[in-house]
mmCIF file of C-alpha atoms and ligand atoms in Angstrom:
data_model
loop_
_atom_site.group_PDB
_atom_site.id
_atom_site.type_symbol
_atom_site.label_atom_id
_atom_site.label_comp_id
_atom_site.label_asym_id
_atom_site.label_seq_id
_atom_site.Cartn_x
_atom_site.Cartn_y
_atom_site.Cartn_z
ATOM 1 C CA MET A 138 -8.159 -22.088 19.412
ATOM 2 C CA LYS A 139 -6.086 -22.057 22.567
ATOM 3 C CA GLU A 140 -6.325 -25.795 22.725
ATOM 4 C CA ILE A 141 -4.316 -26.288 19.491
ATOM 5 C CA GLU A 142 -1.630 -23.825 20.883
ATOM 6 C CA GLN A 143 -1.271 -25.545 24.074
ATOM 7 C CA ALA A 144 -0.933 -28.917 22.369
ATOM 8 C CA ARG A 145 1.858 -27.417 20.057
ATOM 9 C CA VAL A 146 3.747 -26.694 23.064
ATOM 10 C CA GLN A 147 3.210 -30.101 24.707
ATOM 11 C CA LEU A 148 3.858 -31.763 21.584
ATOM 12 C CA ARG A 149 7.249 -29.945 21.282
ATOM 13 C CA ALA A 150 8.407 -30.774 24.429
ATOM 14 C CA ARG A 151 7.480 -34.372 24.119
ATOM 15 C CA PHE A 152 9.281 -34.363 20.534
ATOM 16 C CA ASP A 153 12.459 -32.880 22.063
ATOM 17 C CA LYS A 154 12.437 -35.575 24.738
ATOM 18 C CA LEU A 155 12.180 -38.511 22.197
ATOM 19 C CA ASN A 156 15.207 -40.605 21.671
ATOM 20 C CA ASP A 157 16.689 -40.294 17.900
ATOM 21 C CA ASP A 158 15.288 -43.423 16.813
ATOM 22 C CA ASP A 159 11.692 -42.661 18.244
ATOM 23 C CA LYS A 160 11.191 -39.056 16.754
ATOM 24 C CA ARG A 161 8.873 -40.222 14.018
ATOM 25 C CA THR A 162 6.337 -41.568 16.824
ATOM 26 C CA ILE A 163 5.466 -37.902 17.523
ATOM 27 C CA LEU A 164 2.922 -38.143 14.315
ATOM 28 C CA ARG A 165 0.938 -40.676 16.536
ATOM 29 C CA ALA A 166 1.050 -38.504 19.760
ATOM 30 C CA PRO A 167 -2.062 -38.408 22.254
ATOM 31 C CA GLU A 168 -2.266 -34.693 21.836
ATOM 32 C CA LEU A 169 -2.765 -34.794 18.029
ATOM 33 C CA ARG A 170 -5.415 -37.623 18.460
ATOM 34 C CA ASP A 171 -7.251 -35.709 21.080
ATOM 35 C CA LEU A 172 -7.621 -32.699 18.900
ATOM 36 C CA PHE A 173 -9.085 -34.556 15.938
ATOM 37 C CA ALA A 174 -11.544 -36.000 18.366
ATOM 38 C CA MET A 175 -12.577 -32.515 19.448
ATOM 39 C CA ILE A 176 -13.583 -31.584 15.941
ATOM 40 C CA GLY A 177 -17.223 -33.123 16.379
ATOM 41 C CA SER A 178 -17.790 -30.983 19.321
ATOM 42 C CA ILE A 179 -16.971 -27.657 18.005
ATOM 43 C CA GLU A 180 -19.663 -25.262 16.901
ATOM 44 C CA PRO A 181 -20.345 -25.026 13.192
ATOM 45 C CA ALA A 182 -19.144 -21.353 12.859
ATOM 46 C CA SER A 183 -15.441 -22.228 13.975
ATOM 47 C CA LYS A 184 -15.264 -25.969 12.698
ATOM 48 C CA ALA A 185 -13.742 -25.299 9.300
ATOM 49 C CA GLN A 186 -11.014 -22.967 10.788
ATOM 50 C CA PHE A 187 -10.305 -25.427 13.639
ATOM 51 C CA GLY A 188 -9.926 -28.226 11.185
ATOM 52 C CA GLN A 189 -7.432 -26.115 9.184
ATOM 53 C CA ASN A 190 -5.417 -25.231 12.214
ATOM 54 C CA ILE A 191 -5.267 -28.799 13.547
ATOM 55 C CA ASN A 192 -3.901 -29.824 9.941
ATOM 56 C CA LYS A 193 -1.405 -26.899 10.113
ATOM 57 C CA LEU A 194 -0.280 -28.080 13.403
ATOM 58 C CA LYS A 195 0.060 -31.743 12.178
ATOM 59 C CA GLN A 196 2.148 -30.546 9.133
ATOM 60 C CA ASP A 197 4.346 -28.499 11.179
ATOM 61 C CA VAL A 198 4.825 -31.468 13.483
ATOM 62 C CA ALA A 199 5.735 -33.542 10.406
ATOM 63 C CA GLY A 200 8.216 -30.774 9.456
ATOM 64 C CA TRP A 201 10.058 -31.310 12.650
ATOM 65 C CA VAL A 202 10.430 -34.904 11.970
ATOM 66 C CA ASP A 203 11.954 -34.262 8.396
ATOM 67 C CA ASP A 204 14.023 -31.497 9.543
ATOM 68 C CA TYR A 205 15.590 -33.548 12.288
ATOM 69 C CA GLU A 206 16.223 -36.422 10.061
ATOM 70 C CA SER A 207 17.786 -34.642 7.381
ATOM 71 C CA ALA A 208 19.960 -32.935 9.968
ATOM 72 C CA ALA A 209 20.855 -36.389 11.348
ATOM 73 C CA GLU A 210 21.852 -37.824 7.882
ATOM 74 C CA SER A 211 24.234 -34.911 7.147
ATOM 75 C CA ARG A 212 25.712 -35.196 10.729
ATOM 76 C CA GLN A 213 26.486 -38.888 9.721
ATOM 77 C CA LEU A 214 27.953 -38.184 6.348
ATOM 78 C CA LYS A 215 31.683 -38.326 7.548
ATOM 79 C CA PRO A 216 34.243 -39.760 5.401
ATOM 80 C CA ILE A 217 34.646 -43.636 5.905
ATOM 81 C CA ASP A 218 38.098 -44.841 6.710
ATOM 82 C CA ILE A 219 38.391 -47.998 4.787
ATOM 83 C CA THR A 220 41.665 -48.897 6.343
ATOM 84 C CA ALA A 221 40.304 -48.764 9.971
ATOM 85 C CA PRO A 222 39.102 -52.091 11.772
ATOM 86 C CA TRP A 223 35.834 -52.998 10.578
ATOM 87 C CA ASP A 224 33.652 -51.649 13.190
ATOM 88 C CA ILE A 225 35.356 -48.379 13.939
ATOM 89 C CA ASN A 226 33.284 -46.466 11.497
ATOM 90 C CA THR A 227 30.256 -47.341 13.811
ATOM 91 C CA ALA A 228 29.364 -44.605 16.308
ATOM 92 C CA SER A 229 30.614 -45.897 19.569
ATOM 93 C CA ASP A 230 27.244 -45.711 21.225
ATOM 94 C CA LYS A 231 25.615 -47.839 18.432
ATOM 95 C CA ARG A 232 28.454 -50.651 18.836
ATOM 96 C CA PRO A 233 27.173 -53.453 20.261
ATOM 97 C CA ALA A 234 29.381 -54.392 23.343
ATOM 98 C CA SER A 235 30.022 -57.832 21.647
ATOM 99 C CA LEU A 236 31.893 -56.736 18.548
ATOM 100 C CA PRO A 237 35.369 -56.863 18.590
ATOM 101 C CA ALA A 238 37.107 -53.443 18.721
ATOM 102 C CA ALA A 239 40.214 -54.690 18.257
ATOM 103 C CA TYR A 240 42.261 -55.148 15.195
ATOM 104 C CA GLY A 241 42.006 -58.258 13.267
ATOM 105 C CA SER A 242 45.012 -60.528 12.931
ATOM 106 C CA GLN A 243 46.372 -63.298 10.942
ATOM 107 C CA HIS A 244 45.255 -66.677 11.406
ATOM 108 C CA PRO A 245 47.772 -68.851 13.602
ATOM 109 C CA LEU A 246 48.208 -71.458 10.898
ATOM 110 C CA THR A 247 49.148 -68.542 8.204
ATOM 111 C CA LYS A 248 51.376 -67.230 10.727
ATOM 112 C CA GLU A 249 53.191 -70.520 11.677
ATOM 113 C CA MET A 250 53.237 -71.578 7.602
ATOM 114 C CA GLN A 251 55.495 -68.474 7.109
ATOM 115 C CA ILE A 252 57.502 -69.215 9.932
ATOM 116 C CA ILE A 253 57.886 -72.653 8.739
ATOM 117 C CA SER A 254 58.461 -71.386 4.937
ATOM 118 C CA ASP A 255 61.307 -69.191 6.261
ATOM 119 C CA ILE A 256 63.086 -71.777 7.669
ATOM 120 C CA TYR A 257 63.121 -73.874 4.697
ATOM 121 C CA LEU A 258 63.776 -70.746 2.177
ATOM 122 C CA ARG A 259 66.841 -70.444 4.422
ATOM 123 C CA MET A 260 68.006 -74.013 4.006
ATOM 124 C CA GLY A 261 67.670 -73.359 -0.184
ATOM 125 C CA PHE A 262 63.972 -74.803 -0.629
ATOM 126 C CA GLU A 263 61.376 -73.025 -2.892
ATOM 127 C CA VAL A 264 57.866 -72.564 -1.731
ATOM 128 C CA HIS A 265 55.094 -73.760 -3.733
ATOM 129 C CA GLN A 266 51.272 -73.948 -3.367
ATOM 130 C CA SER A 267 49.057 -76.817 -3.550
ATOM 131 C CA ARG A 268 45.721 -77.152 -5.599
ATOM 132 C CA GLU A 269 42.389 -77.559 -3.896
ATOM 133 C CA ILE A 270 41.154 -79.260 -6.710
ATOM 134 C CA ASP A 271 43.354 -82.013 -8.809
ATOM 135 C CA ASN A 272 43.002 -84.956 -10.899
ATOM 136 C CA GLU A 273 43.601 -88.393 -10.457
ATOM 137 C CA PHE A 274 46.863 -88.606 -12.321
ATOM 138 C CA ASN A 275 48.709 -86.159 -10.048
ATOM 139 C CA MET A 276 46.959 -87.528 -6.766
ATOM 140 C CA PHE A 277 47.489 -91.256 -7.684
ATOM 141 C CA THR A 278 48.836 -92.494 -10.845
ATOM 142 C CA SER A 279 51.949 -90.293 -10.991
ATOM 143 C CA LEU A 280 52.749 -91.416 -7.467
ATOM 144 C CA ASN A 281 52.848 -95.085 -8.350
ATOM 145 C CA PHE A 282 49.597 -96.068 -7.019
ATOM 146 C CA PRO A 283 48.350 -98.782 -9.294
ATOM 147 C CA GLN A 284 44.828 -98.651 -10.619
ATOM 148 C CA ASP A 285 42.337 -99.933 -7.946
ATOM 149 C CA HIS A 286 45.035 -100.564 -5.463
ATOM 150 C CA PRO A 287 43.964 -100.752 -1.916
ATOM 151 C CA ALA A 288 46.357 -98.128 -1.030
ATOM 152 C CA ARG A 289 44.174 -95.520 -2.708
ATOM 153 C CA ASP A 290 41.785 -96.260 0.240
ATOM 154 C CA ASP A 291 44.016 -94.621 2.768
ATOM 155 C CA TYR A 292 43.399 -91.104 0.745
ATOM 156 C CA ASP A 293 39.560 -91.247 0.676
ATOM 157 C CA THR A 294 38.404 -87.553 0.051
ATOM 158 C CA PHE A 295 35.966 -85.908 -1.938
ATOM 159 C CA VAL A 296 35.487 -86.234 -5.691
ATOM 160 C CA THR A 297 33.331 -84.279 -8.166
ATOM 161 C CA LYS A 298 30.927 -85.866 -10.360
ATOM 162 C CA ASP A 299 33.435 -85.479 -13.558
ATOM 163 C CA GLY A 300 36.284 -87.211 -11.303
ATOM 164 C CA TYR A 301 38.241 -84.232 -9.981
ATOM 165 C CA ILE A 302 39.648 -84.688 -6.441
ATOM 166 C CA ALA A 303 40.103 -82.427 -3.413
ATOM 167 C CA PRO A 304 43.526 -83.591 -2.832
ATOM 168 C CA ALA A 305 44.198 -85.658 0.290
ATOM 169 C CA HIS A 306 47.661 -84.822 0.469
ATOM 170 C CA THR A 307 50.083 -82.258 -0.790
ATOM 171 C CA SER A 308 52.035 -85.223 -2.643
ATOM 172 C CA THR A 309 49.678 -84.398 -5.236
ATOM 173 C CA MET A 310 52.267 -81.830 -6.176
ATOM 174 C CA GLN A 311 55.350 -84.095 -6.602
ATOM 175 C CA HIS A 312 55.028 -84.903 -10.187
ATOM 176 C CA ARG A 313 54.436 -81.179 -11.381
ATOM 177 C CA ILE A 314 57.477 -79.974 -9.244
ATOM 178 C CA ILE A 315 59.797 -82.672 -10.341
ATOM 179 C CA SER A 316 58.901 -82.590 -13.897
ATOM 180 C CA GLY A 317 58.641 -78.746 -13.819
ATOM 181 C CA SER A 318 62.135 -78.475 -12.424
ATOM 182 C CA ARG A 319 64.109 -81.307 -13.697
ATOM 183 C CA ALA A 320 66.017 -78.874 -16.030
ATOM 184 C CA LYS A 321 67.844 -77.782 -12.756
ATOM 185 C CA LEU A 322 69.357 -81.309 -12.401
ATOM 186 C CA GLU A 323 71.036 -81.023 -16.009
ATOM 187 C CA LYS A 324 72.528 -77.762 -14.658
ATOM 188 C CA GLY A 325 74.015 -79.556 -11.578
ATOM 189 C CA LEU A 326 71.459 -78.025 -9.344
ATOM 190 C CA PRO A 327 69.144 -80.038 -6.767
ATOM 191 C CA ILE A 328 65.492 -79.659 -6.926
ATOM 192 C CA ALA A 329 64.555 -78.657 -3.302
ATOM 193 C CA ALA A 330 60.780 -77.442 -3.004
ATOM 194 C CA ILE A 331 58.478 -77.540 -0.050
ATOM 195 C CA VAL A 332 54.654 -77.364 -0.351
ATOM 196 C CA PRO A 333 52.709 -76.147 2.612
ATOM 197 C CA ASP A 334 48.978 -76.202 1.833
ATOM 198 C CA ARG A 335 45.397 -77.435 2.296
ATOM 199 C CA VAL A 336 44.254 -81.037 2.182
ATOM 200 C CA PHE A 337 40.928 -82.785 2.438
ATOM 201 C CA ARG A 338 40.110 -86.137 3.834
ATOM 202 C CA ASN A 339 36.900 -88.281 4.440
ATOM 203 C CA GLU A 340 37.614 -88.389 8.325
ATOM 204 C CA ASP A 341 35.958 -88.970 11.572
ATOM 205 C CA VAL A 342 36.765 -85.801 13.275
ATOM 206 C CA ASP A 343 38.172 -85.663 16.722
ATOM 207 C CA ALA A 344 40.663 -83.766 18.724
ATOM 208 C CA THR A 345 43.541 -84.854 16.557
ATOM 209 C CA HIS A 346 41.757 -85.494 13.069
ATOM 210 C CA GLU A 347 39.961 -83.058 10.972
ATOM 211 C CA HIS A 348 38.529 -83.392 7.626
ATOM 212 C CA THR A 349 40.399 -80.208 6.265
ATOM 213 C CA PHE A 350 43.891 -79.494 7.497
ATOM 214 C CA TYR A 351 47.433 -78.603 6.299
ATOM 215 C CA GLN A 352 50.265 -80.563 5.501
ATOM 216 C CA ILE A 353 53.714 -79.815 4.347
ATOM 217 C CA GLU A 354 55.294 -81.741 1.469
ATOM 218 C CA GLY A 355 59.175 -81.858 1.018
ATOM 219 C CA ILE A 356 60.824 -82.808 -2.085
ATOM 220 C CA TYR A 357 64.564 -82.998 -2.633
ATOM 221 C CA VAL A 358 66.294 -84.705 -5.806
ATOM 222 C CA ASP A 359 69.848 -84.685 -6.572
ATOM 223 C CA LYS A 360 72.888 -87.072 -7.397
ATOM 224 C CA GLY A 361 73.724 -89.114 -4.195
ATOM 225 C CA ALA A 362 70.736 -88.176 -2.086
ATOM 226 C CA ASN A 363 70.266 -90.659 0.658
ATOM 227 C CA VAL A 364 68.379 -91.573 3.802
ATOM 228 C CA GLY A 365 71.279 -89.853 5.989
ATOM 229 C CA HIS A 366 70.231 -86.444 4.128
ATOM 230 C CA LEU A 367 66.657 -86.979 4.616
ATOM 231 C CA ILE A 368 67.090 -87.272 8.310
ATOM 232 C CA ALA A 369 69.508 -84.682 8.772
ATOM 233 C CA THR A 370 67.145 -82.156 6.758
ATOM 234 C CA LEU A 371 64.170 -82.946 9.083
ATOM 235 C CA LYS A 372 66.139 -82.595 12.165
ATOM 236 C CA THR A 373 67.621 -79.496 11.169
ATOM 237 C CA TYR A 374 64.332 -78.132 10.407
ATOM 238 C CA MET A 375 62.755 -79.389 13.683
ATOM 239 C CA SER A 376 65.475 -77.750 16.134
ATOM 240 C CA GLU A 377 64.901 -74.402 14.096
ATOM 241 C CA TYR A 378 61.157 -74.580 14.448
ATOM 242 C CA TYR A 379 61.160 -75.714 18.067
ATOM 243 C CA GLY A 380 64.161 -73.955 19.084
ATOM 244 C CA GLN A 381 65.529 -77.001 20.545
ATOM 245 C CA GLU A 382 67.018 -80.512 19.677
ATOM 246 C CA LEU A 383 64.475 -83.196 19.599
ATOM 247 C CA ASN A 384 64.801 -87.102 19.581
ATOM 248 C CA VAL A 385 63.300 -88.147 16.348
ATOM 249 C CA LYS A 386 62.308 -91.844 15.334
ATOM 250 C CA ILE A 387 61.752 -93.342 12.211
ATOM 251 C CA GLN A 388 60.426 -96.755 11.561
ATOM 252 C CA PRO A 389 59.474 -98.744 8.521
ATOM 253 C CA PHE A 390 56.183 -97.933 6.594
ATOM 254 C CA TYR A 391 54.658 -98.259 3.266
ATOM 255 C CA PHE A 392 53.775 -95.709 0.759
ATOM 256 C CA PRO A 393 53.568 -96.409 -2.887
ATOM 257 C CA PHE A 394 55.655 -93.367 -3.794
ATOM 258 C CA THR A 395 58.572 -94.006 -1.561
ATOM 259 C CA GLU A 396 61.151 -96.844 -1.328
ATOM 260 C CA PRO A 397 62.158 -97.304 1.459
ATOM 261 C CA SER A 398 59.228 -95.553 3.320
ATOM 262 C CA PHE A 399 59.229 -94.224 6.900
ATOM 263 C CA GLU A 400 56.930 -93.057 9.703
ATOM 264 C CA PHE A 401 58.573 -90.121 11.472
ATOM 265 C CA ALA A 402 58.061 -89.256 15.065
ATOM 266 C CA ILE A 403 59.375 -86.449 17.364
ATOM 267 C CA GLU A 404 59.549 -87.109 21.141
ATOM 268 C CA ARG A 405 57.204 -84.994 23.079
ATOM 269 C CA PRO A 406 58.716 -82.811 25.412
ATOM 270 C CA ALA A 407 58.168 -83.493 29.307
ATOM 271 C CA ARG A 408 55.310 -80.887 29.731
ATOM 272 C CA LEU A 409 53.359 -82.638 27.043
ATOM 273 C CA LYS A 410 53.468 -86.335 28.203
ATOM 274 C CA LYS A 411 50.535 -87.412 30.089
ATOM 275 C CA ASP A 412 52.039 -90.593 31.203
ATOM 276 C CA ASP A 413 55.220 -92.761 30.332
ATOM 277 C CA THR A 414 53.835 -94.875 27.654
ATOM 278 C CA GLU A 415 55.509 -95.236 24.223
ATOM 279 C CA GLU A 416 52.253 -93.716 22.469
ATOM 280 C CA GLN A 417 52.546 -90.597 24.857
ATOM 281 C CA LYS A 418 56.300 -90.480 24.314
ATOM 282 C CA TRP A 419 56.173 -89.871 20.508
ATOM 283 C CA LEU A 420 54.371 -87.631 18.483
ATOM 284 C CA GLU A 421 53.885 -89.041 14.740
ATOM 285 C CA LEU A 422 54.106 -86.185 12.119
ATOM 286 C CA GLY A 423 53.680 -88.045 8.930
ATOM 287 C CA GLY A 424 55.693 -90.007 6.282
ATOM 288 C CA CYS A 425 58.873 -89.798 4.620
ATOM 289 C CA GLY A 426 61.206 -92.044 2.282
ATOM 290 C CA MET A 427 63.354 -92.071 -0.663
ATOM 291 C CA ILE A 428 61.485 -91.370 -3.832
ATOM 292 C CA HIS A 429 60.273 -94.420 -5.780
ATOM 293 C CA PRO A 430 62.066 -94.683 -9.065
ATOM 294 C CA ASN A 431 58.805 -95.070 -10.982
ATOM 295 C CA VAL A 432 57.814 -91.499 -9.695
ATOM 296 C CA LEU A 433 61.223 -89.987 -11.017
ATOM 297 C CA LYS A 434 60.844 -91.714 -13.922
ATOM 298 C CA GLN A 435 57.444 -90.793 -14.715
ATOM 299 C CA ALA A 436 58.425 -87.023 -14.151
ATOM 300 C CA GLY A 437 61.251 -87.661 -16.684
ATOM 301 C CA VAL A 438 64.270 -88.062 -14.449
ATOM 302 C CA ASP A 439 66.524 -90.827 -14.755
ATOM 303 C CA PRO A 440 66.575 -92.866 -11.455
ATOM 304 C CA SER A 441 69.883 -94.550 -12.434
ATOM 305 C CA ILE A 442 71.530 -91.159 -12.177
ATOM 306 C CA TYR A 443 69.428 -89.058 -9.508
ATOM 307 C CA THR A 444 67.597 -90.147 -6.160
ATOM 308 C CA GLY A 445 65.802 -88.082 -3.908
ATOM 309 C CA PHE A 446 63.810 -87.858 -0.710
ATOM 310 C CA ALA A 447 60.465 -86.600 0.230
ATOM 311 C CA TRP A 448 58.115 -86.212 3.166
ATOM 312 C CA GLY A 449 54.756 -85.168 4.286
ATOM 313 C CA PHE A 450 53.839 -83.736 7.710
ATOM 314 C CA GLY A 451 50.565 -82.676 9.396
ATOM 315 C CA ILE A 452 51.190 -78.836 10.148
ATOM 316 C CA GLU A 453 48.590 -78.734 12.785
ATOM 317 C CA ARG A 454 50.134 -81.307 14.601
ATOM 318 C CA MET A 455 53.627 -79.427 14.721
ATOM 319 C CA VAL A 456 51.670 -76.235 15.875
ATOM 320 C CA MET A 457 49.781 -78.173 18.485
ATOM 321 C CA MET A 458 52.912 -79.450 20.066
ATOM 322 C CA LYS A 459 54.724 -75.927 19.670
ATOM 323 C CA TYR A 460 51.770 -74.201 21.604
ATOM 324 C CA SER A 461 50.475 -77.053 23.700
ATOM 325 C CA ILE A 462 47.130 -76.911 22.050
ATOM 326 C CA GLU A 463 44.889 -79.773 22.960
ATOM 327 C CA ASP A 464 42.292 -79.865 20.180
ATOM 328 C CA ILE A 465 42.872 -79.633 16.383
ATOM 329 C CA ARG A 466 39.220 -78.505 15.966
ATOM 330 C CA HIS A 467 40.145 -75.079 17.544
ATOM 331 C CA PHE A 468 41.877 -74.072 14.426
ATOM 332 C CA MET A 469 38.702 -73.960 12.059
ATOM 333 C CA SER A 470 36.207 -73.183 15.062
ATOM 334 C CA GLY A 471 36.491 -69.488 14.398
ATOM 335 C CA LYS A 472 36.479 -69.006 18.229
ATOM 336 C CA LEU A 473 37.986 -65.650 18.852
ATOM 337 C CA ASN A 474 39.018 -66.697 22.435
ATOM 338 C CA PHE A 475 41.318 -69.187 20.745
ATOM 339 C CA LEU A 476 42.568 -66.769 17.842
ATOM 340 C CA ARG A 477 43.340 -64.099 20.177
ATOM 341 C CA GLN A 478 46.042 -65.839 21.822
ATOM 342 C CA PHE A 479 48.319 -65.630 18.669
HETATM 343 N N1 LIG B 171 51.471 -88.199 1.464
HETATM 344 C C1 LIG B 171 51.534 -88.975 2.588
HETATM 345 C C2 LIG B 171 50.243 -88.882 3.551
HETATM 346 O O1 LIG B 171 49.441 -87.741 3.374
HETATM 347 C C3 LIG B 171 52.648 -88.522 3.165
HETATM 348 C C4 LIG B 171 54.056 -88.664 2.645
HETATM 349 C C5 LIG B 171 54.812 -89.803 2.997
HETATM 350 C C6 LIG B 171 54.578 -87.734 1.922
HETATM 351 C C7 LIG B 171 55.912 -89.992 2.493
HETATM 352 C C8 LIG B 171 55.914 -88.065 1.348
HETATM 353 C C9 LIG B 171 56.508 -89.147 1.611
HETATM 354 O O2 LIG B 171 56.497 -86.884 0.271
HETATM 355 O O3 LIG B 171 57.573 -89.371 0.985
HETATM 356 O O4 LIG B 171 49.967 -89.633 4.272
#
């Protein structure tokens, strides 16, 4: 039976050399196969004993594997640190090199929206959230869009079968905010609110257009509010956000919910101008204007006593200009190379 003892020594040496994940392959080792193949040629008197000894060896080898695996399991039972970066609980030799080993971070838009909100909070504005699903009344009717008016086409977005809308602008919050805060006006306080949040559009996506993006809506209602206040408010905000005075340009435009209505643009700093054309000179951020009397009336505010102004700007555009980001699609791309820069 010395063949069996020799095989045991060889198997143990082979087993010790196997990698952790391959230990189980010892059960198919050639030494064991060869021993079983020898049974046929053993003389009858010793055959039974030989067979028993091989089976014993095979059981012992299976025991080595079981012992090894249960020891490995208890070695791994260390407490998991749930506050750690997500891959730190993986043993370092098992961590693929491509996994991020660093801490996560806030998305740049989340960070910027906090910075923007802080500026407006210091200017006395409340911060509200928008909705990701809203109805036709808030999105259009309360904002003085007549039924079937072509102006609705500019806000083409996603609609559910039962008529709910993924809002195409943060103006969808105007009615709620004005009607919800009108008691302030009676106390002699202004309504001053911003809504930085996500909006959706049926859009041809390119370097400056996304189907899902962020806007900031601003609303101010008080006795005597006028266009001068609107422009001063926006200019104050712009110089806080960019840390420098910027030239701004407003030009007449049309929105159903403001009268007069304007387009609002800021002058690009020299480093961001590709050439000297008017188009390169100005970056259009969005619209603004004096809140239409019908919008105030619908929200229960008397337009013969109070006036208001409002604006709605694209947040990505403001952030892109601040950091010289060339393509709006980076924000939602999930590209770590992009995100890690913030
Ligand atoms: N909601 C408009 C848009 O998305 C932007 C806008 C224009 C908002 C004028 C306003 C406003 O509050 O007064 O195109």
